[in-house]
Coordinates of C-alpha atoms in Angstrom, one line a residue:
Chain A
M1 CA -48.6 -42.9 -54.0
A2 CA -50.0 -45.0 -51.3
D3 CA -51.4 -43.5 -48.1
Y4 CA -48.8 -42.6 -45.7
V5 CA -48.3 -45.4 -43.2
F6 CA -47.1 -43.0 -40.5
G7 CA -49.3 -40.1 -41.6
G8 CA -46.6 -37.5 -42.1
Q9 CA -47.0 -36.5 -38.6
N10 CA -43.5 -35.0 -38.6
N11 CA -40.4 -34.8 -40.7
S12 CA -39.0 -38.2 -39.7
A13 CA -42.4 -39.8 -40.4
K14 CA -42.3 -38.4 -43.9
V15 CA -38.8 -39.6 -44.5
I16 CA -39.8 -43.0 -43.3
D17 CA -43.0 -43.1 -45.4
E18 CA -41.1 -42.0 -48.5
F19 CA -38.1 -44.2 -48.0
D20 CA -37.7 -47.1 -50.4
W21 CA -37.7 -49.9 -47.9
S22 CA -37.8 -52.6 -50.6
R23 CA -34.0 -52.1 -50.9
T24 CA -33.5 -53.2 -47.3
S25 CA -34.0 -56.5 -45.5
L26 CA -37.1 -54.9 -43.9
G27 CA -39.0 -55.0 -47.3
P28 CA -41.7 -52.6 -48.4
I29 CA -43.3 -50.6 -45.6
E30 CA -46.7 -52.1 -46.2
T31 CA -45.3 -55.6 -45.4
W32 CA -43.8 -54.6 -42.0
P33 CA -45.0 -56.7 -39.1
I34 CA -47.4 -55.1 -36.7
S35 CA -44.9 -55.1 -33.9
L36 CA -42.5 -53.0 -36.0
R37 CA -45.2 -50.5 -37.1
T38 CA -46.4 -50.2 -33.6
V39 CA -43.0 -49.5 -32.1
V40 CA -42.1 -47.0 -34.9
D41 CA -45.4 -45.3 -34.4
M42 CA -44.8 -44.9 -30.6
M43 CA -41.2 -43.7 -31.3
L44 CA -42.3 -41.1 -33.8
A45 CA -44.8 -39.7 -31.2
S46 CA -42.1 -39.4 -28.5
Q47 CA -40.3 -36.2 -27.7
F48 CA -37.3 -38.2 -26.3
P49 CA -34.6 -39.0 -28.9
Q50 CA -35.2 -42.6 -29.9
A51 CA -34.0 -44.9 -32.6
V52 CA -35.5 -48.3 -33.5
V53 CA -32.9 -50.8 -34.7
W54 CA -34.5 -53.8 -36.5
G55 CA -33.3 -57.1 -37.9
P56 CA -30.0 -58.7 -38.1
E57 CA -28.6 -55.9 -40.3
L58 CA -29.5 -53.4 -37.5
I59 CA -31.5 -51.1 -39.8
T60 CA -32.1 -47.8 -38.2
I61 CA -35.4 -45.8 -38.0
H62 CA -35.3 -42.7 -35.7
N63 CA -37.5 -39.8 -34.7
D64 CA -37.0 -36.0 -35.1
A65 CA -35.6 -35.7 -31.5
F66 CA -32.8 -38.0 -32.5
V67 CA -31.6 -35.8 -35.4
P68 CA -29.4 -33.4 -33.2
I69 CA -27.6 -36.4 -31.8
L70 CA -26.5 -37.3 -35.3
G71 CA -25.1 -33.8 -35.9
D72 CA -23.8 -33.5 -39.4
K73 CA -24.0 -37.2 -40.1
A74 CA -26.1 -38.2 -43.2
S75 CA -29.7 -39.4 -42.4
A76 CA -29.5 -42.6 -40.5
I77 CA -32.9 -43.8 -41.6
G78 CA -32.6 -47.1 -43.5
R79 CA -28.9 -47.4 -42.7
S80 CA -27.2 -49.9 -40.5
F81 CA -26.8 -48.7 -36.9
R82 CA -23.3 -50.2 -37.0
D83 CA -22.3 -48.0 -40.0
V84 CA -23.9 -44.9 -38.5
W85 CA -21.8 -45.2 -35.3
A86 CA -18.8 -47.0 -36.9
E87 CA -16.3 -44.8 -34.9
A88 CA -17.8 -45.9 -31.6
W89 CA -18.9 -49.4 -32.5
S90 CA -16.2 -51.2 -30.5
L91 CA -17.9 -49.7 -27.4
I92 CA -21.6 -49.7 -28.2
G93 CA -21.6 -52.9 -30.4
P94 CA -21.4 -55.2 -27.4
I95 CA -24.2 -53.3 -25.7
A96 CA -26.4 -53.7 -28.8
E97 CA -25.5 -57.4 -28.9
R98 CA -26.8 -57.7 -25.3
A99 CA -30.1 -56.1 -26.3
Y100 CA -30.5 -58.5 -29.1
A101 CA -29.8 -61.3 -26.6
G102 CA -32.7 -60.0 -24.4
E103 CA -30.7 -57.9 -21.9
S104 CA -31.7 -54.2 -21.4
T105 CA -28.8 -51.8 -20.6
F106 CA -29.0 -48.4 -19.0
I107 CA -25.9 -46.3 -18.7
E108 CA -25.6 -42.9 -17.1
N109 CA -23.4 -40.3 -19.0
Y110 CA -21.8 -42.8 -21.3
P111 CA -18.6 -41.2 -22.7
L112 CA -18.3 -41.6 -26.4
L113 CA -15.7 -40.2 -28.9
I114 CA -17.8 -39.6 -32.0
D115 CA -17.4 -37.7 -35.3
R116 CA -20.6 -35.9 -36.3
H117 CA -19.2 -32.4 -37.2
G118 CA -16.1 -33.4 -39.1
Y119 CA -13.9 -33.9 -36.1
E120 CA -13.8 -36.2 -33.1
E121 CA -15.5 -34.9 -30.0
Q122 CA -16.0 -36.2 -26.5
T123 CA -19.7 -36.6 -25.9
Y124 CA -21.8 -38.0 -23.0
F125 CA -25.1 -39.8 -23.3
P126 CA -27.3 -41.4 -20.7
F127 CA -28.9 -44.1 -22.8
C128 CA -30.9 -47.3 -22.7
Y129 CA -30.8 -50.1 -25.3
S130 CA -33.8 -52.3 -24.7
P131 CA -34.9 -55.4 -26.8
L132 CA -37.8 -55.4 -29.2
K133 CA -39.8 -58.5 -30.0
G134 CA -41.3 -59.4 -33.4
D135 CA -44.9 -60.6 -34.0
D136 CA -43.7 -64.1 -33.1
G137 CA -42.4 -63.1 -29.8
K138 CA -38.7 -63.4 -30.7
I139 CA -36.3 -60.6 -30.3
V140 CA -35.6 -59.0 -33.6
G141 CA -34.4 -55.6 -32.7
M142 CA -33.8 -52.9 -30.0
I143 CA -34.9 -49.4 -29.2
D144 CA -32.3 -46.8 -28.3
T145 CA -33.6 -44.1 -26.0
V146 CA -30.9 -41.5 -25.5
V147 CA -30.4 -38.0 -24.1
E148 CA -27.3 -36.0 -24.7
T149 CA -25.7 -34.5 -21.6
T150 CA -22.4 -33.5 -23.1
E151 CA -22.9 -29.8 -22.2
T152 CA -23.9 -30.6 -18.6
V153 CA -21.0 -33.0 -18.1
L154 CA -18.4 -30.7 -19.6
G155 CA -19.9 -27.8 -17.6
Q156 CA -19.5 -29.9 -14.4
Q157 CA -16.0 -30.8 -15.5
R158 CA -15.1 -27.2 -16.1
L159 CA -16.5 -26.3 -12.7
R160 CA -14.4 -29.0 -11.0
E161 CA -11.3 -27.9 -12.8
S162 CA -12.0 -24.3 -11.8
E163 CA -12.4 -25.4 -8.2
Q164 CA -9.2 -27.4 -8.4
R165 CA -7.4 -24.4 -9.7
F166 CA -8.9 -22.3 -7.0
R167 CA -7.7 -24.9 -4.4
A168 CA -4.2 -24.9 -5.9
F169 CA -4.2 -21.1 -5.8
T170 CA -5.2 -20.9 -2.2
A171 CA -2.6 -23.6 -1.4
A172 CA 0.1 -21.7 -3.3
T173 CA -0.6 -18.3 -1.9
N174 CA 1.2 -16.7 1.0
D175 CA -2.0 -15.1 2.0
M176 CA -4.6 -16.3 4.4
I177 CA -7.9 -16.6 2.4
F178 CA -11.2 -16.2 4.2
R179 CA -14.9 -16.0 3.8
M180 CA -17.0 -13.9 6.2
S181 CA -20.6 -13.3 7.0
S182 CA -22.3 -10.2 5.6
D183 CA -21.8 -8.3 8.8
L184 CA -18.2 -9.4 9.0
K185 CA -18.7 -10.8 12.4
E186 CA -18.3 -14.5 11.6
M187 CA -15.4 -16.1 9.8
Q188 CA -17.1 -19.0 7.9
Q189 CA -14.2 -20.4 6.0
L190 CA -10.5 -20.2 6.2
D191 CA -8.0 -21.3 3.5
G192 CA -4.7 -20.6 2.1
R193 CA -1.6 -20.2 4.3
R194 CA -2.1 -20.7 8.0
L195 CA -0.3 -17.9 9.7
S196 CA 1.1 -18.3 13.2
T197 CA -1.9 -16.7 14.8
P198 CA -4.3 -18.4 17.3
L199 CA -6.9 -18.0 14.6
D200 CA -6.3 -21.2 12.5
Q201 CA -9.8 -22.3 11.8
P202 CA -13.2 -20.6 11.0
S203 CA -14.5 -18.7 14.0
I204 CA -17.7 -17.0 15.1
D205 CA -15.6 -14.7 17.2
W206 CA -12.6 -14.0 15.0
R207 CA -12.2 -10.4 16.1
N208 CA -11.5 -11.3 19.8
E209 CA -9.4 -14.2 18.9
Y210 CA -7.3 -12.4 16.3
L211 CA -7.2 -8.7 17.1
L212 CA -5.9 -6.6 20.0
P213 CA -8.4 -4.9 22.2
D214 CA -6.7 -1.5 21.9
D215 CA -7.0 -1.6 18.1
M216 CA -10.7 -2.6 18.2
P217 CA -12.4 0.8 17.9
Q218 CA -10.4 1.8 14.9
I219 CA -10.9 -1.5 13.1
E220 CA -14.6 -1.5 13.9
A221 CA -14.9 1.9 12.3
V222 CA -13.2 0.6 9.1
I223 CA -15.5 -2.4 9.1
A224 CA -18.6 -0.3 9.7
K225 CA -17.7 2.0 6.8
A226 CA -17.0 -1.0 4.5
I227 CA -20.5 -2.5 5.3
A228 CA -22.2 0.8 4.7
D229 CA -20.3 1.4 1.4
K230 CA -20.6 -2.2 0.3
K231 CA -17.2 -1.7 -1.3
P232 CA -13.8 -3.5 -1.0
F233 CA -11.6 -2.3 1.8
E234 CA -8.1 -2.8 3.0
F235 CA -6.2 -1.8 6.0
E236 CA -3.1 -2.7 8.0
H237 CA -3.6 -3.9 11.6
R238 CA -1.9 -5.7 14.4
V239 CA -2.8 -9.3 15.2
R240 CA -2.2 -11.7 18.1
R241 CA 0.4 -14.3 17.3
K242 CA 1.1 -17.5 19.1
E243 CA 3.5 -17.2 22.1
R244 CA 2.0 -13.9 23.0
T245 CA 3.8 -11.9 20.4
V246 CA 2.2 -9.3 18.1
G247 CA 2.4 -9.3 14.3
F248 CA 1.1 -7.1 11.5
M249 CA -1.3 -8.0 8.7
L250 CA -2.5 -6.3 5.6
S251 CA -6.2 -7.4 5.2
R252 CA -8.3 -6.9 2.1
A253 CA -11.9 -8.0 1.6
V254 CA -14.3 -7.8 -1.3
P255 CA -18.2 -8.0 -0.9
V256 CA -20.2 -10.5 -2.8
L257 CA -23.5 -8.9 -3.8
D258 CA -26.9 -10.6 -4.5
G259 CA -29.3 -9.5 -7.3
D260 CA -30.6 -6.7 -5.1
G261 CA -27.2 -5.3 -4.5
E262 CA -27.1 -6.5 -0.9
V263 CA -23.9 -8.0 0.6
T264 CA -24.3 -11.8 1.0
E265 CA -20.8 -12.4 2.2
W266 CA -17.2 -11.1 2.0
F267 CA -14.2 -12.7 0.5
G268 CA -10.8 -11.6 1.8
A269 CA -7.1 -12.2 2.0
A270 CA -4.7 -11.3 4.7
T271 CA -0.9 -10.9 4.1
D272 CA 1.6 -11.2 6.9
I273 CA 3.6 -7.9 6.8
T274 CA 5.3 -8.4 10.2
D275 CA 8.7 -8.5 8.6
R276 CA 8.1 -5.3 6.7
K277 CA 6.8 -3.5 9.7
T278 CA 9.7 -4.7 11.8
T279 CA 12.1 -3.5 9.1
E280 CA 10.3 -0.1 9.0
Q281 CA 10.6 0.3 12.7
L282 CA 14.3 -0.6 12.6
Q283 CA 14.8 1.8 9.8
G284 CA 13.1 4.4 11.9
V285 CA 15.5 3.8 14.7
I286 CA 18.5 3.9 12.4
N287 CA 17.2 7.0 10.8
R288 CA 16.8 8.8 14.1
E289 CA 20.2 7.7 15.2
M290 CA 21.7 8.9 11.9
S291 CA 19.9 12.2 12.3
H292 CA 21.1 12.6 15.8
R293 CA 24.7 11.9 14.9
L294 CA 24.6 14.2 11.9
K295 CA 23.3 17.0 14.0
N296 CA 25.8 16.4 16.7
T297 CA 28.5 16.4 14.1
L298 CA 27.2 19.8 12.8
A299 CA 27.2 21.0 16.4
M300 CA 30.8 20.0 16.8
V301 CA 31.7 21.7 13.5
Q302 CA 30.1 24.8 14.9
A303 CA 32.0 24.4 18.1
I304 CA 35.3 24.0 16.3
A305 CA 34.6 27.0 14.1
V306 CA 33.6 29.2 17.0
Q307 CA 36.5 28.1 19.1
T308 CA 39.0 28.6 16.2
L309 CA 37.6 32.0 15.4
R310 CA 37.5 33.2 19.0
P311 CA 40.4 35.6 18.5
V312 CA 38.7 37.3 15.5
Q313 CA 37.6 40.8 16.4
D314 CA 35.0 41.2 13.6
R315 CA 32.2 39.0 14.9
E316 CA 29.9 39.4 12.0
P317 CA 31.4 36.7 9.7
V318 CA 31.7 34.4 12.7
E319 CA 28.0 34.7 13.4
A320 CA 27.2 34.4 9.7
L321 CA 29.1 31.1 9.7
E322 CA 27.3 29.8 12.8
K323 CA 23.9 30.7 11.3
R324 CA 24.7 29.0 7.9
I325 CA 25.6 25.8 9.7
Q326 CA 22.2 26.1 11.5
A327 CA 20.4 26.6 8.2
L328 CA 22.0 23.5 6.8
S329 CA 21.0 21.6 9.9
S330 CA 17.4 22.7 9.8
A331 CA 17.1 21.4 6.2
H332 CA 18.3 18.0 7.5
D333 CA 15.5 18.1 10.1
I334 CA 12.9 18.2 7.3
L335 CA 14.7 15.6 5.2
F336 CA 14.9 13.3 8.2
D337 CA 11.1 13.0 8.3
R338 CA 11.1 11.2 4.9
Y339 CA 14.3 9.2 5.2
W340 CA 16.4 11.7 3.3
Q341 CA 14.3 11.1 0.2
T342 CA 12.2 14.3 -0.1
A343 CA 11.1 17.3 1.9
P344 CA 7.8 19.1 1.5
I345 CA 8.6 22.6 0.4
K346 CA 6.3 24.3 2.8
S347 CA 7.9 22.7 5.8
L348 CA 11.3 23.5 4.4
I349 CA 10.4 27.2 4.1
A350 CA 8.9 27.4 7.5
S351 CA 11.8 25.6 9.2
T352 CA 14.4 27.8 7.5
L353 CA 12.7 31.1 8.0
Q354 CA 11.2 30.6 11.4
R355 CA 14.1 32.3 13.3
L356 CA 14.5 35.1 10.8
V357 CA 11.2 36.2 9.4
P358 CA 8.2 36.8 11.7
S359 CA 5.3 34.8 10.3
E360 CA 3.0 37.9 10.2
R361 CA 5.4 39.5 7.7
L362 CA 5.7 36.5 5.4
D363 CA 3.3 35.5 2.7
A364 CA 4.1 32.1 1.2
E365 CA 2.0 30.8 -1.7
G366 CA 2.5 27.7 -3.9
P367 CA 1.8 24.0 -4.2
D368 CA 3.3 21.9 -1.5
I369 CA 5.6 19.9 -3.8
Q370 CA 8.3 17.6 -2.7
I371 CA 12.0 18.6 -3.0
G372 CA 14.9 16.1 -3.2
P373 CA 17.8 16.2 -0.7
K374 CA 20.1 18.3 -2.9
G375 CA 17.4 20.8 -3.8
A376 CA 16.3 21.0 -0.2
L377 CA 19.8 21.9 1.1
S378 CA 20.4 24.5 -1.7
L379 CA 17.0 26.1 -1.2
S380 CA 17.5 26.2 2.5
L381 CA 20.8 27.9 2.3
V382 CA 19.6 30.4 -0.3
L383 CA 16.5 31.2 1.7
H384 CA 18.7 31.7 4.7
E385 CA 20.9 34.3 2.8
L386 CA 17.9 36.1 1.4
A387 CA 16.2 36.4 4.8
T388 CA 19.5 37.5 6.4
N389 CA 19.9 40.2 3.8
A390 CA 16.3 41.2 4.2
V391 CA 16.8 41.6 8.0
K392 CA 20.0 43.6 7.6
Y393 CA 19.2 45.8 4.6
G394 CA 15.8 45.0 3.1
A395 CA 12.2 44.8 3.9
L396 CA 12.7 43.3 7.3
S397 CA 15.1 46.0 8.5
N398 CA 12.1 48.3 9.2
D399 CA 8.9 47.7 11.1
V400 CA 6.5 47.4 8.2
G401 CA 8.2 45.7 5.3
R402 CA 7.0 42.3 4.1
V403 CA 8.3 39.3 2.2
K404 CA 6.2 37.6 -0.4
L405 CA 7.2 34.1 -1.5
S406 CA 5.5 32.4 -4.4
W407 CA 6.3 29.4 -6.5
H408 CA 4.8 27.3 -9.2
V409 CA 5.4 24.7 -11.8
D410 CA 5.4 25.7 -15.5
N411 CA 5.0 23.4 -18.4
L412 CA 7.6 24.6 -20.9
G413 CA 7.6 22.2 -23.8
E414 CA 8.3 18.7 -22.6
E415 CA 10.0 19.7 -19.4
K416 CA 8.4 21.0 -16.3
H417 CA 10.1 24.0 -14.7
F418 CA 10.0 25.1 -11.1
R419 CA 9.9 28.9 -10.6
F420 CA 10.5 30.4 -7.2
I421 CA 10.1 34.1 -6.4
W422 CA 11.3 36.1 -3.4
K423 CA 9.8 39.6 -3.4
E424 CA 10.3 42.2 -0.7
C425 CA 8.0 45.2 -0.3
D426 CA 7.5 48.2 1.9
G427 CA 11.1 48.2 2.9
P428 CA 13.7 51.0 2.7
P429 CA 15.1 51.9 -0.8
V430 CA 17.6 49.2 -1.8
K431 CA 20.6 49.2 -4.0
P432 CA 23.0 46.5 -5.2
P433 CA 25.7 45.6 -2.7
S434 CA 29.0 47.3 -3.3
Q435 CA 30.9 44.0 -2.9
K436 CA 29.9 40.5 -3.5
G437 CA 30.5 38.3 -0.6
F438 CA 29.8 34.6 0.0
G439 CA 26.1 35.3 0.7
S440 CA 25.6 36.8 -2.7
K441 CA 27.5 33.9 -4.3
L442 CA 25.2 31.4 -2.4
I443 CA 22.1 33.3 -3.7
R444 CA 23.5 33.2 -7.3
M445 CA 24.0 29.5 -7.1
G446 CA 20.2 29.2 -7.1
L447 CA 18.1 26.2 -6.5
I448 CA 20.4 23.5 -7.7
G449 CA 23.8 25.2 -7.5
T450 CA 23.9 26.0 -11.2
G451 CA 22.4 29.4 -11.4
G452 CA 19.1 30.3 -13.0
V453 CA 18.8 33.3 -10.7
E454 CA 17.7 36.8 -11.6
T455 CA 17.9 39.5 -9.0
S456 CA 16.5 43.0 -9.3
Y457 CA 16.6 46.0 -7.0
E458 CA 13.1 47.3 -7.7
A459 CA 11.8 50.6 -6.4
D460 CA 9.6 48.9 -3.8
G461 CA 12.0 46.2 -2.8
F462 CA 14.4 43.5 -3.7
R463 CA 13.3 40.7 -5.9
A464 CA 14.9 37.3 -6.8
E465 CA 13.5 34.8 -9.2
M466 CA 15.0 31.4 -9.4
T467 CA 14.2 28.6 -11.9
A468 CA 15.2 25.0 -12.3
G469 CA 14.0 21.9 -14.0
L470 CA 11.4 20.3 -11.7
H471 CA 13.1 16.9 -12.0
Q472 CA 16.4 18.5 -11.0
I473 CA 15.1 19.8 -7.7
Q474 CA 13.1 16.7 -7.1
H475 CA 16.0 14.3 -7.9
T476 CA 16.5 12.0 -4.9
E477 CA 20.1 11.0 -5.3
Chain B
M1 CA 34.6 37.3 25.1
G2 CA 35.9 39.6 27.7
Q3 CA 35.3 37.9 31.0
L4 CA 33.0 40.0 33.2
K5 CA 34.7 39.9 36.5
Q6 CA 31.6 40.7 38.5
P7 CA 31.4 39.8 42.1
N8 CA 28.5 37.4 43.0
R9 CA 28.1 36.3 39.5
Q10 CA 25.2 33.8 39.1
A11 CA 26.5 30.3 38.2
V12 CA 25.2 28.2 35.3
L13 CA 25.8 24.5 35.3
V14 CA 26.6 23.0 31.9
V15 CA 25.9 19.3 31.6
E16 CA 27.4 17.9 28.3
D17 CA 29.5 14.8 27.8
E18 CA 31.1 15.8 24.5
P19 CA 34.2 17.8 25.4
L20 CA 34.1 20.1 22.4
L21 CA 30.5 20.9 22.8
R22 CA 31.0 21.4 26.6
M23 CA 33.8 23.8 25.9
M24 CA 31.6 25.8 23.6
A25 CA 28.7 25.8 26.0
M26 CA 31.0 27.1 28.8
D27 CA 32.1 29.9 26.5
V28 CA 28.5 30.9 25.7
V29 CA 27.7 30.9 29.4
E30 CA 30.7 33.0 30.1
D31 CA 29.9 35.4 27.2
A32 CA 26.5 35.9 28.7
G33 CA 28.1 37.1 31.9
F34 CA 27.7 34.0 34.1
E35 CA 30.1 31.8 35.9
P36 CA 30.2 28.4 34.1
V37 CA 30.3 25.2 36.1
E38 CA 30.8 21.9 34.2
A39 CA 29.4 18.4 34.6
R40 CA 29.9 15.4 32.3
D41 CA 26.8 13.5 33.3
A42 CA 23.6 13.7 35.5
D43 CA 25.2 12.1 38.5
E44 CA 28.0 14.6 38.6
A45 CA 25.4 17.4 38.0
I46 CA 23.4 16.3 41.0
K47 CA 26.5 16.2 43.3
I48 CA 27.4 19.7 42.2
L49 CA 23.9 21.0 42.8
E50 CA 23.9 19.4 46.3
A51 CA 27.2 21.1 47.1
R52 CA 26.6 24.5 45.7
T53 CA 23.8 27.0 46.2
D54 CA 24.8 29.6 43.7
I55 CA 23.6 27.8 40.6
T56 CA 20.5 29.4 39.2
I57 CA 20.4 27.8 35.7
V58 CA 21.2 24.4 34.3
F59 CA 22.1 24.1 30.6
T60 CA 22.0 20.3 29.7
D61 CA 22.2 18.0 26.7
V62 CA 19.5 15.3 26.5
D63 CA 21.9 12.4 25.7
I64 CA 24.2 12.2 28.6
P65 CA 25.7 9.1 30.2
G66 CA 24.8 8.0 33.7
S67 CA 21.7 7.1 35.6
M68 CA 19.5 9.8 34.0
N69 CA 19.3 11.5 30.6
G70 CA 18.9 15.3 30.3
L71 CA 15.0 15.1 30.5
K72 CA 15.0 13.0 33.7
L73 CA 17.7 15.3 35.1
A74 CA 15.5 18.3 34.4
A75 CA 12.5 16.6 36.0
A76 CA 14.6 15.7 39.1
I77 CA 15.9 19.3 39.4
G78 CA 12.3 20.6 39.1
D79 CA 11.4 18.4 42.1
R80 CA 14.4 19.1 44.3
W81 CA 15.4 22.6 43.3
P82 CA 12.2 24.2 41.9
P83 CA 13.7 27.7 41.5
I84 CA 16.4 26.6 39.1
E85 CA 15.8 27.4 35.4
I86 CA 16.6 24.8 32.8
I87 CA 17.7 24.9 29.2
I88 CA 17.7 21.6 27.3
T89 CA 19.4 21.0 24.0
S90 CA 19.5 17.9 21.8
G91 CA 20.6 16.7 18.4
H92 CA 17.3 14.7 18.2
F93 CA 14.9 16.1 15.8
R94 CA 12.3 18.3 17.7
L95 CA 11.1 16.9 21.0
N96 CA 7.4 16.9 21.6
D97 CA 6.2 19.6 24.0
S98 CA 4.9 16.8 26.2
S99 CA 8.4 15.3 26.7
I100 CA 9.9 18.6 27.8
P101 CA 9.4 19.2 31.5
A102 CA 7.6 22.4 32.6
R103 CA 9.6 25.6 32.9
T104 CA 12.4 24.4 30.6
V105 CA 13.4 25.8 27.2
F106 CA 14.4 23.6 24.4
F107 CA 17.0 24.3 21.6
P108 CA 17.8 21.8 18.9
K109 CA 21.5 21.3 18.1
P110 CA 23.3 23.1 16.6
Y111 CA 22.0 26.0 18.6
D112 CA 22.3 29.7 18.0
H113 CA 24.7 31.3 20.5
A114 CA 23.0 34.6 20.5
E115 CA 19.7 32.9 21.3
I116 CA 21.2 31.0 24.2
V117 CA 22.7 34.2 25.6
V118 CA 19.4 36.0 25.4
T119 CA 17.6 33.1 27.1
L120 CA 20.2 32.8 29.9
R121 CA 20.0 36.6 30.6
W122 CA 16.2 36.5 30.6
M123 CA 16.2 33.5 32.9
A124 CA 18.6 35.3 35.3
T125 CA 16.0 38.1 35.7
Q126 CA 13.4 35.5 36.7
S127 CA 15.5 34.0 39.4
P128 CA 14.9 35.2 42.9

């Protein structure tokens, strides 16, 4: 075999040297004109992807750097450039023709739909087709210098789309979106929905433009903590609105951290919650008014009862009636606090027993769970009866007796049970009552009006244990 | 219930616009051994206080019609007739201590008759 013309300096050089050029219009490699050999030599040494296209049949000779651009296409060396890029020839053919006519063309990020991996793909190439002259000075070919920028262009496209989506998101949201300096003093960007506040553009003094002076110390404390913690924060606050009115906002902000974990800026969103706050305030007014009327009505029921029963000589049942009405009323006091949804059991116990059991003679121990309205009224009435009995006959009828209250939640199988124990001690000896009055009936109704009560007259004092399903006493309807 | 026909009984002014509740309050006052005097609102109460000197205790509701509510009435009485003791009652859930004028006692409605009686009698011992 003859010496290698291109010296086997790399893979493409070997392929070119070993190719049977006699089958092409270029003829055997030894017969190639100096100009062609020179340009192929230069091309093989280049790290840029390059292809020399020679002669009227556009025979292709390329370097190693050009191989990735071909993808899975068969080797292009010795083939017509037109055949190699057949799928894109309608676009690049005219550019090649111009090169053959002596005109060099450079195009930035030329979009081409090519098939090099068994499917059509959108690609981008900045490339230059420049004419090549033969030994006689006439143009006989061109050199294609090309860099593929598909990944860069697609990356930029994805970034643009992502930005567009973000724009659409900030335009669609009901929130005000903002970007703040790392110390949260300066609002650098404001997007999203413009709310009817005087703050409708980025501001270096957003706090004074936006917030109310009275709220400042509290808000600054929240901000100082967020900056120290470098963690997202959210809080509700008042804002100035146009026309000198005041609105409410829920603001959230998330820190953006640099490589060292320092905050570079904050991103945040603010939601207008003025309507909700107004509704809550109105609900509070209605709630107070309802509570007031309910208690007035109970007071009138009491007045009617007392007036009606005025001629009755035995005052004890009349007083018992009055006190039961009061027990009912005090349970409503506690329920009122939470819009008649729930009552914390500790407040309920304290409120019901405060007039009957001196606090120093009462031990109450248990989790401060929430009781539903029905459970709260039952428990309140039952506690009232138990305490009344204790004062009349039990541990509170002497000077030293005590009442121990304890309650807990048991997990019995799938259901949670609430267990409540009333235990008297250090009282006088007790015995079951000879007749069962309304008070005993109330106690036997238990926590939810369906029983679950065990009473025992133990040597050291009366004991009552009441159980009910936790969900039953927490039920809110 | 039996009316105590004592001479020189101390008088208690009941201020309550709801007739049933006023009637009941009058009975409580009477049961405690005082002479009940009734007023339907603060303006009427002030007129009575200006006309009579035997009233030592005022027992008033907070929500009463007229130019003053029960709290303002209590404050006005404190200014003009400092020796008079005051009991305030209301269906409103627990008033703050700060909203209750000095030297007044608050009872939420519905109140306990026995407690009112005890309070009235205790106050009577405080009056000069």
